[in-house]
Amino acid sequence: MTRDFKPTRRGLLQGAGAAGLALGAGPITGFPAVIASEPVTLRYLGTAVNQSADIARKVKEDLGITLEYIPVVTDEVTKRAVTQPNSFDILDTEFFSLKKIIPSGNIVGMDARRIKNADKITSVFTKGEIEGRKIGEQGTAPKKVFYLEGQTAKTFAGAPTEWITLIPVTYNADTLGIRPDLIKRPIESWKELFNPEFKGKASILNIPSIGIMDAAMAIEAAGEYTYPDKGNMTKAEIDRTIKVLIEAKRAGQFRAFWQDFNESVNLMASGETVIQSMWSPAVTKVRSQGVPCIYQPMKEGYRAWATGFGLPKTLTGRKLDAAYDFVNWFLSGWAGAHLNRQGYYSAVLDTAKTQMEPYEWAYWMEGKPAEKDIKGPDGSVLEKAGAVRDGGSFEQRMGAVACWNAVMDENTYMVRKWNEFIAA
């Protein structure tokens, strides 16, 4: 339901060349030698955007584990997890999907005692806070669905347990992209998305569960309505939100309703839009073309998302051991650094830091000016020396999260009403 279109905001994960292997520190060691002598293949179910050739190559090199990617769209990931637990060995899914998956009993709690760095997973997930400060919990905040009452429980635990639903893979804080050269004034609020000043120059994301939350951020920012939970609206709140969207559409506010990464890039790079829903790598892509573009922090905060690894109940023996080995490898640093270099965040920051150059860490995670050109995993230049990351440091960006991607209780109704808006 989110990143189903290729290439998408995490399209940078795909096809990254061998240059990615040379970045960071040397090879990671200390994993069970038994794996190399007993080759095993893990069937990895998830969206294509999280399935990286570089990561598959590196884990094969370090552990002897072969990842067999099964790329499907988000809704199909959920469907297979609920109906075909025998069809995969590792599940990579959105945290918001857990409300549909866990009641099926097909995903079991991961044993925290077998996860070497479980105690180092960022408090964004375990406590819903950063540096002791609470962050927004509207929508499906990972904290709400991170622990199970027991290994085979079908209900989430209200307090930490040793059984974890998903080990975080990647997450980020999303906001609006803007063209500062064309707007020529400060933009500080989500309400600007509906400002008539940008009539015919605004765009919103046409993925219902995300687009409606972007709209809700703008409506709330304008002081028109305060949502108890933007990620779980009542039918009346859905109606109210869609009404505002339809009125704005009929007034000519929107240039487009994009679904595809490249479409969002082209709209901004061409100047057809000056303010729109956007994903961080798309902003970087526009800037790489020499066009000014900012991923604008807003005073009301960000809308965040997160994905994670889960294990099916059918996994046993050698494959179960290999799955834990893979997850432990993923949290050990190399993969985290690989993700951080694309503008995403990793579960265990301490280990990722050891695999990044100090200037890279300072730019991506501390919000400091880049001492050197910032390169992606494929070696391409993402930002020139002197650049500062939009939104600043990890603490500034994730600390300003207002809500999380979610599947509403009234999801079917919401999608129907959203489609009425698109067709209006």
mmCIF file of C-alpha atoms in Angstrom, residues 1-14 46-50 71-75 94 205-211 257-264 279 344 418:
data_model
loop_
_atom_site.group_PDB
_atom_site.id
_atom_site.type_symbol
_atom_site.label_atom_id
_atom_site.label_comp_id
_atom_site.label_asym_id
_atom_site.label_seq_id
_atom_site.Cartn_x
_atom_site.Cartn_y
_atom_site.Cartn_z
ATOM 1 C CA MET A 1 0.000 0.000 0.000
ATOM 2 C CA THR A 2 2.981 2.272 0.290
ATOM 3 C CA ARG A 3 6.064 1.688 -1.793
ATOM 4 C CA ASP A 4 4.624 -0.540 -4.541
ATOM 5 C CA PHE A 5 5.880 1.318 -7.569
ATOM 6 C CA LYS A 6 9.312 0.887 -9.152
ATOM 7 C CA PRO A 7 11.486 2.779 -8.880
ATOM 8 C CA THR A 8 10.209 4.232 -5.619
ATOM 9 C CA ARG A 9 11.705 6.215 -2.790
ATOM 10 C CA ARG A 10 13.774 3.195 -1.922
ATOM 11 C CA GLY A 11 14.562 2.418 -5.547
ATOM 12 C CA LEU A 12 18.087 3.513 -4.684
ATOM 13 C CA LEU A 13 18.418 0.171 -2.897
ATOM 14 C CA GLN A 14 18.195 -1.681 -6.169
ATOM 15 C CA GLY A 46 8.712 -8.275 0.731
ATOM 16 C CA THR A 47 8.351 -5.348 -1.649
ATOM 17 C CA ALA A 48 10.976 -5.047 -4.375
ATOM 18 C CA VAL A 49 12.174 -1.722 -3.021
ATOM 19 C CA ASN A 50 13.732 -3.293 0.079
ATOM 20 C CA PRO A 71 9.118 -9.276 -4.681
ATOM 21 C CA VAL A 72 5.404 -8.429 -4.397
ATOM 22 C CA VAL A 73 3.367 -5.293 -3.592
ATOM 23 C CA THR A 74 2.580 -4.356 0.007
ATOM 24 C CA ASP A 75 -0.973 -5.729 0.041
ATOM 25 C CA GLU A 94 5.367 -2.553 7.190
ATOM 26 C CA LEU A 205 0.386 11.318 -3.296
ATOM 27 C CA ASN A 206 -2.227 8.978 -4.775
ATOM 28 C CA ILE A 207 -1.746 6.098 -2.334
ATOM 29 C CA PRO A 208 -4.919 6.385 -0.232
ATOM 30 C CA SER A 209 -3.620 5.455 3.225
ATOM 31 C CA ILE A 210 -0.723 7.933 2.930
ATOM 32 C CA GLY A 211 -2.339 10.666 0.847
ATOM 33 C CA PHE A 257 -1.889 12.923 -8.114
ATOM 34 C CA TRP A 258 1.320 10.951 -8.387
ATOM 35 C CA GLN A 259 1.963 7.296 -7.580
ATOM 36 C CA ASP A 260 5.433 6.794 -8.996
ATOM 37 C CA PHE A 261 8.851 8.006 -7.793
ATOM 38 C CA ASN A 262 9.898 9.252 -11.247
ATOM 39 C CA GLU A 263 6.582 11.030 -11.702
ATOM 40 C CA SER A 264 7.147 13.011 -8.496
ATOM 41 C CA TRP A 279 9.915 11.110 -0.614
ATOM 42 C CA TYR A 344 16.984 6.159 5.665
ATOM 43 C CA TRP A 418 -10.497 8.438 -1.732
#
